[in-house]
XYZ file of C-alpha atoms in Angstrom:
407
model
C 117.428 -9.002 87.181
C 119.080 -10.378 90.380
C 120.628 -7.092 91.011
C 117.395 -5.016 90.848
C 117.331 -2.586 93.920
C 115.225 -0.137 95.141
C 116.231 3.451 95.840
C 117.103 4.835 99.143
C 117.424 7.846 100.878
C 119.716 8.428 103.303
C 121.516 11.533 105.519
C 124.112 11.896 102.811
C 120.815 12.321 100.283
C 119.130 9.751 97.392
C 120.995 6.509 96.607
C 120.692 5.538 93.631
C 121.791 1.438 92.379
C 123.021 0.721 88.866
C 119.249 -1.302 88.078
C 116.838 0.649 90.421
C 112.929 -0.391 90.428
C 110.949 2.111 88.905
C 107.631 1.984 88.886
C 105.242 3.099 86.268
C 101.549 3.601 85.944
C 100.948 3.301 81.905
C 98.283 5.775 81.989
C 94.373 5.781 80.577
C 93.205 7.105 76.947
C 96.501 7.560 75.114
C 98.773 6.402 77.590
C 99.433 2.866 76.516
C 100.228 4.248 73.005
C 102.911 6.646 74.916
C 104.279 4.419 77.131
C 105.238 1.768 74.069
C 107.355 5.001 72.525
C 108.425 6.644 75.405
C 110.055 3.498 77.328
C 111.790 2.339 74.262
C 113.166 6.115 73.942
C 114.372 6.102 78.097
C 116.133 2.621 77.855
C 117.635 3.890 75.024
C 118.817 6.674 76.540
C 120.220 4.576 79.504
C 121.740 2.321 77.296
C 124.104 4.529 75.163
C 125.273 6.756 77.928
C 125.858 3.760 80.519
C 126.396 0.286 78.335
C 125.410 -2.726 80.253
C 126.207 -1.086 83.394
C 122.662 0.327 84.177
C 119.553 0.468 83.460
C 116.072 0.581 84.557
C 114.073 -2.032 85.940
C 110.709 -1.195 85.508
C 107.543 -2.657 87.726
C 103.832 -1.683 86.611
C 101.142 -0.445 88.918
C 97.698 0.594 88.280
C 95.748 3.170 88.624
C 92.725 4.971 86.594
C 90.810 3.255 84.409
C 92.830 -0.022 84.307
C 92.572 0.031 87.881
C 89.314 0.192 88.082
C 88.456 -2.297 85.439
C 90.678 -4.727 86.780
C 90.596 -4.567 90.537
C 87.138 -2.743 91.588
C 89.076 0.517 92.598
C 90.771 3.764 90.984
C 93.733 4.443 93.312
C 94.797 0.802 94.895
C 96.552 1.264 98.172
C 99.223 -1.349 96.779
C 99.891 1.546 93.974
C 100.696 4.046 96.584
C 102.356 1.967 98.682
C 104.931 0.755 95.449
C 105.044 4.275 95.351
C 106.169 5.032 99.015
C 108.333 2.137 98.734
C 110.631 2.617 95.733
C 110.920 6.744 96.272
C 110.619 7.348 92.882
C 108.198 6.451 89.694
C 106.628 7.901 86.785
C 103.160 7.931 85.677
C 101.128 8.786 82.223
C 98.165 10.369 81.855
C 94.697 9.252 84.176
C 91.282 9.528 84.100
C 89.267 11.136 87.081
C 85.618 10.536 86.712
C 83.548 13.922 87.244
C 81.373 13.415 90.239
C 80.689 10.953 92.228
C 82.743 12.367 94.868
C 85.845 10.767 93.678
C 88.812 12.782 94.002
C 91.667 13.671 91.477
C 94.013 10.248 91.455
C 96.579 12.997 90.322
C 96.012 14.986 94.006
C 95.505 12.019 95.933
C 99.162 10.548 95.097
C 100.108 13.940 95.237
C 98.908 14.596 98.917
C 99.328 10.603 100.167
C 102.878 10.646 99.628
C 103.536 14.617 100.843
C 104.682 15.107 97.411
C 104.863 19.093 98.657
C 106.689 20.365 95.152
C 105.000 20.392 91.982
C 108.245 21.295 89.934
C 107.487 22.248 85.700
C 110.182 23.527 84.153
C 109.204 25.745 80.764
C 111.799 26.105 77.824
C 111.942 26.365 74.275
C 112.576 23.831 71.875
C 114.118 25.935 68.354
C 111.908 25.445 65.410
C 108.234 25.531 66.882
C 106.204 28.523 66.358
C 103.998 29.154 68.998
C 101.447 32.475 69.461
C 103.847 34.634 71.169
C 106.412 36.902 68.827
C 109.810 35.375 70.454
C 108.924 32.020 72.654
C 112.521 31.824 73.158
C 112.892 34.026 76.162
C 111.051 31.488 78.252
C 112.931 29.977 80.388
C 111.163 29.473 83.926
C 110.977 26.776 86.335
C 107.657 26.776 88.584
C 107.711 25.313 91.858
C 103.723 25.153 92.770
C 102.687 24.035 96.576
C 101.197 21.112 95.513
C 99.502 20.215 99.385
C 97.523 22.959 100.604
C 95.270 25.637 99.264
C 91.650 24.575 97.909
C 93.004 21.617 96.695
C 92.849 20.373 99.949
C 89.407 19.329 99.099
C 87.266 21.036 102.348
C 84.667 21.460 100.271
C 80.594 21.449 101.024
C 78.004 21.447 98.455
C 75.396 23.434 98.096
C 72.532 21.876 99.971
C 73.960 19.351 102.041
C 73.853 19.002 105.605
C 77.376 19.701 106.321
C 77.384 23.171 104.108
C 74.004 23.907 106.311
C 76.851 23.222 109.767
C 79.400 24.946 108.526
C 77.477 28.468 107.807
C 75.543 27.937 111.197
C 78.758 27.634 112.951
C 79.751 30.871 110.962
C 76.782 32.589 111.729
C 77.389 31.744 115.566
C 80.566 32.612 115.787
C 81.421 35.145 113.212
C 78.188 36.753 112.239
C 80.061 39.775 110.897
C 82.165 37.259 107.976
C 78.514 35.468 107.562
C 77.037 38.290 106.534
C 79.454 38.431 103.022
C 78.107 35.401 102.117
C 74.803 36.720 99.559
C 73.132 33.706 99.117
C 73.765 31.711 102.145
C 70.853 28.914 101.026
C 72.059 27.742 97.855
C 75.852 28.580 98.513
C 78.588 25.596 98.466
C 81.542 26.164 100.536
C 85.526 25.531 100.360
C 88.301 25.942 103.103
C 91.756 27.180 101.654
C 94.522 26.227 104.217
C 97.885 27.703 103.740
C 100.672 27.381 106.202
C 103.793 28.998 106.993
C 105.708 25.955 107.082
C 104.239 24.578 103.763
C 104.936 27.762 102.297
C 108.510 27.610 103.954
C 109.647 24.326 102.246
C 108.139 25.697 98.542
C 110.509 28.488 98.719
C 112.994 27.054 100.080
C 113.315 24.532 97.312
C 112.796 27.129 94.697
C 115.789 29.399 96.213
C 118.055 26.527 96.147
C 116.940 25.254 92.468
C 118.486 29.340 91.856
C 121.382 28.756 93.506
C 121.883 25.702 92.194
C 121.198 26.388 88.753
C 123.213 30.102 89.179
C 119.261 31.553 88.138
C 118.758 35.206 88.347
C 115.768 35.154 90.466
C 113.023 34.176 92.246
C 109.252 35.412 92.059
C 106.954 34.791 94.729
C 103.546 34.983 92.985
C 100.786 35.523 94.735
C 97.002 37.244 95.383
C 98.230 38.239 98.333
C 96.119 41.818 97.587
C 92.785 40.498 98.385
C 93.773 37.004 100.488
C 95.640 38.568 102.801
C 95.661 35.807 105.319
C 96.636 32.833 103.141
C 98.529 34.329 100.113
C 99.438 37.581 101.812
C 100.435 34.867 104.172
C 102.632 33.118 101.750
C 104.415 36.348 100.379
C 105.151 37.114 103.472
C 106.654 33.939 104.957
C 108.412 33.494 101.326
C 110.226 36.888 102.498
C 111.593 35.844 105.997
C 112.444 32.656 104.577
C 114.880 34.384 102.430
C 116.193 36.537 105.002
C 116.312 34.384 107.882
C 117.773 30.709 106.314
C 119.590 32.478 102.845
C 120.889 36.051 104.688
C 119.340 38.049 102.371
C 118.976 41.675 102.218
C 116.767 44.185 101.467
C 116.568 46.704 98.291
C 115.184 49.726 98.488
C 112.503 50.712 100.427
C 109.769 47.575 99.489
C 109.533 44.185 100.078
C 112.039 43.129 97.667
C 116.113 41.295 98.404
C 119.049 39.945 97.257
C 121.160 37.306 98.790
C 124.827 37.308 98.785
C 125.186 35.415 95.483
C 123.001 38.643 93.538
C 120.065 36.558 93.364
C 116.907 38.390 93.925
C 113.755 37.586 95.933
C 110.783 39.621 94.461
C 107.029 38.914 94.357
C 104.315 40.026 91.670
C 100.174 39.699 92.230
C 99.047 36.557 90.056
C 96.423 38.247 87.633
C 99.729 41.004 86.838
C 102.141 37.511 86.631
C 100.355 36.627 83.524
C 100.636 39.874 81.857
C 104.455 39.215 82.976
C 104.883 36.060 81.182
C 103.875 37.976 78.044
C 105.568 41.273 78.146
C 108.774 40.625 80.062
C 109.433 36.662 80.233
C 113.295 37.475 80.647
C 112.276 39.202 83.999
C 111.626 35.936 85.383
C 113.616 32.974 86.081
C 112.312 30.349 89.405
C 108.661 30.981 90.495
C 106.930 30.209 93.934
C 103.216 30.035 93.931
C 100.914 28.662 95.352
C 98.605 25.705 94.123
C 96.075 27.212 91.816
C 97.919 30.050 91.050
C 100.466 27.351 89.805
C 97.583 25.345 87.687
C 96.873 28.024 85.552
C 100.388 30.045 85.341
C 102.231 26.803 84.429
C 99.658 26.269 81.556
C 99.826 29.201 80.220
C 103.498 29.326 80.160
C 103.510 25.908 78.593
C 100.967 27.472 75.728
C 103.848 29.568 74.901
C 106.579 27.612 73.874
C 104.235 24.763 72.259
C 101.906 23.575 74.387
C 101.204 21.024 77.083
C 102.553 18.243 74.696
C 105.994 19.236 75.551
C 106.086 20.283 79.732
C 107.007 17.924 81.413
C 105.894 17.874 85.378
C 107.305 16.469 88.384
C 106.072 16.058 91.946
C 109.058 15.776 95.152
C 109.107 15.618 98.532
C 112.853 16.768 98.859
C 113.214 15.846 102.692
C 111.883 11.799 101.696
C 113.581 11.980 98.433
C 109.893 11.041 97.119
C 109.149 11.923 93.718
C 106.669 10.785 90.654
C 106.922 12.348 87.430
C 104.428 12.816 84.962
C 103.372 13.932 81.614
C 101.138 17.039 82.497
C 98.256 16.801 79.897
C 95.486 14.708 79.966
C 94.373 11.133 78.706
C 93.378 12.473 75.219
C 90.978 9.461 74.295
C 90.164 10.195 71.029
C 93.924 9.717 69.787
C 93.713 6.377 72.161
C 95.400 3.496 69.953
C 95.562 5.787 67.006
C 99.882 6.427 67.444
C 99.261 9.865 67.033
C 100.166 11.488 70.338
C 103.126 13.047 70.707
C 105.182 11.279 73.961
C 107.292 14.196 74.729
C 105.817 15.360 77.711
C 106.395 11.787 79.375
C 109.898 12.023 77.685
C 110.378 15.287 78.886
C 109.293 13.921 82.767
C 111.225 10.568 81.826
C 114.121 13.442 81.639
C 113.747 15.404 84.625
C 113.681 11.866 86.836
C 116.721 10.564 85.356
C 118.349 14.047 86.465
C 117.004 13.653 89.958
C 118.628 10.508 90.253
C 121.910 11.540 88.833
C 121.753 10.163 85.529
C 122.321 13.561 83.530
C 124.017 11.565 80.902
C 120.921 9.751 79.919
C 119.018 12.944 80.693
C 120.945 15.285 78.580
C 120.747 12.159 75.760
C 116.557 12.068 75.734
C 116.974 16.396 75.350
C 119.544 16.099 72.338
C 117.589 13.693 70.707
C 114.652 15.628 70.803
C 115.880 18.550 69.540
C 117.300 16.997 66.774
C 114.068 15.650 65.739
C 112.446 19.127 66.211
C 115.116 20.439 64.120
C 114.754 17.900 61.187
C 111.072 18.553 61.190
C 110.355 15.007 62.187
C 107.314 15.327 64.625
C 103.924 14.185 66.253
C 101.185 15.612 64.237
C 100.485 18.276 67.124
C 103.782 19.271 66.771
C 104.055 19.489 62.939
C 101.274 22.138 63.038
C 103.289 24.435 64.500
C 106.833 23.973 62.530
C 106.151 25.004 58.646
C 107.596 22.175 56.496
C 107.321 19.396 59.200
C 106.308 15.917 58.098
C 103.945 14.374 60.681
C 104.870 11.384 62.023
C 103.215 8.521 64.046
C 104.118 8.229 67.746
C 105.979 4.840 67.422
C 107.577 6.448 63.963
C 108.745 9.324 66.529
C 110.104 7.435 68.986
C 111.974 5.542 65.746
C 113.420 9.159 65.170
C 114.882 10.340 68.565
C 116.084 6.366 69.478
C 118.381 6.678 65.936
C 119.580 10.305 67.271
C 120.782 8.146 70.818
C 124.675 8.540 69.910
């Protein structure tokens, strides 16, 4: 289409055309089976809140498997670059081969383009019944560092000449810290960097998704009891970031504060966060963490109100207006041409970027039409396990449902 445009961002914040260029990496395993459903699903969202006067214009990159296969490489530069170029995309599911010292193609995108915010909101969808007695009083939003921590990737194995460096240089210059390591031989090593200013721009972005979003609070969650130098780090920083950039105030005589809206800063240890999320979901409402802490608490959550098939993920760099979305599981390649996966977690992602870019019409259209199907007990087989009377449907059947549910 001649009026195909890329997105912008600009002082006054994103710019969005009426036919921006998204692109899209299909995905490996299952992902060309949810792509087929989930695009026609999105352009039909588009489509009946906007007419002819929008839509999106979608360009394909690889990565993964069909990357590889087709070009020699898993991540091509001109995928990143796409990426860097049209501010904001979407991606399925890809494969990582174990070993080989390739890295995640997930991380690398996620650290090439600064994408600092892993964003997953969790919420229940009425109708599914999941392991916990009343799923329905999750309602979080996770913002995970998605840069730093051991994710970084400073890693040396066990062995190798550069694990051999680093614990001489220990030994040299910190016997005392060399000394914890027991088996210093056969030991690999890893290097967890966390910064005040990466921490800064986390919390910052989760205290303004509260204020924006009127949200009761906002949980800094953290290990911060044993790493006191890099989580202790982060709680702490989280803290004066409140006080210093949102004015707020302390309660009580510990750590915790409120800022002038009501909305309180608090923090909980990570290994007592997951007891939370059990016993007193209502309690919280936006969470800070840190990477790994993230990875497993944003799972677990997502176990609770039905699984990884419905969380949807996002990763933004809110200063660039960068941001790729993605479905959060993996490339499930036994279901891989079968139409038997359920799509919703693209959907779901498909959902949270047409938000970003202003398009809550289409947005809130892709969310209505999903509950209706969840509601009719018209579902992916995955699904239909978990909502008694459901008939289990195929993943193009699916996407048959929610496009019918449109207007």
């Amino acid at each position: 289409m001649s009026d195909a445009a890329p997105i912008t961002m600009t002082a006054q914040g994103l710019q969005v055309p009426d036919f921006p260029i998204i692109p899209h990496i299909i995905g490996d395993g299952s992902g060309p089976d949810i792509w087929r459903a989930a695009k026609r699903v999105i352009d039909a969202a588009v489509q009946a809140a906007y007419g002819d006067s929008r839509a999106l214009q979608w360009k394909e990159v690889l990565a993964g498997q069909k990357a590889f296969d087709t070009l020699g490489t898993w991540l091509p530069q001109e995928t990143v670059d796409a990426f860097r170029e049209y501010l904001v995309g979407i991606k399925g599911p890809l494969t990582t081969p174990v070993g080989g010292g390739i890295r995640s193609l997930n991380v690398a995108l996620r650290q090439g383009l600064d994408l600092y915010c892993c964003v997953r909101p969790v919420r229940y969808f009425k109708g599914i019944e999941t392991p916990v007695k009343d799923p329905s009083l999750v309602d979080m939003i996770i913002y995970r560092e998605n840069t730093e921590d051991i994710y970084a990737g400073i890693e040396f194995k066990e062995g190798s000449k550069e694990a051999e460096i680093f614990y001489s240089w220990l030994s040299d210059t910190f016997p005392e810290r060399a000394g914890k390591v027991r088996f210093p031989n056969t030991a690999g090593f890893g290097i967890k960097p966390v910064s005040k200013e990466g921490t800064e721009r986390l919390v910052r972005a989760a205290i303004q998704c509260a204020i924006a979003e009127n949200r009761p609070s906002v949980t800094l969650v953290h290990k911060g009891n044993i790493m006191k130098f890099t989580e202790g780090g982060f709680r702490d920083w989280g803290y004066d970031l409140a006080k210093r950039e949102f004015g707020a105030e302390p309660i009580g005589k510990g750590p915790w504060c409120r800022l002038p809206n009501g909305i309180v800063i608090k923090d909980c240890i990570c290994d007592a966060f997951l007891q939370e999320i059990l016993i007193h979901p209502k309690d919280h409402s936006v969470v800070a963490t840190l990477n790994l802490n993230g990875d497993y608490c944003s799972d677990a959550l997502a176990a609770q109100v039905g699984g990884i098939g419905i969380a949807p993920g996002a990763n933004i760099n809110y200063k660039t207006g960068h941001a790729v979305f993605e479905a959060t599981h993996g490339t499930a390649p036994a279901l891989a041409d079968l139409d038997k996966v359920n799509p919703c977690s693209f959907l779901l992602s498909a959902e949270m970027m047409l938000r970003y870019m202003g398009w809550t019409e289409a947005a809130d259209r892709i969310v209505a039409a999903i509950e209706g199907a969840i509601t009719a007990k018209v579902v992916t087989a995955d699904l239909a396990e978990m909502i008694p009377g459901a008939e289990a449907v195929s993943t193009s059947a699916f996407a048959d449902a929610l496009v019918s549910r449109m207007n």
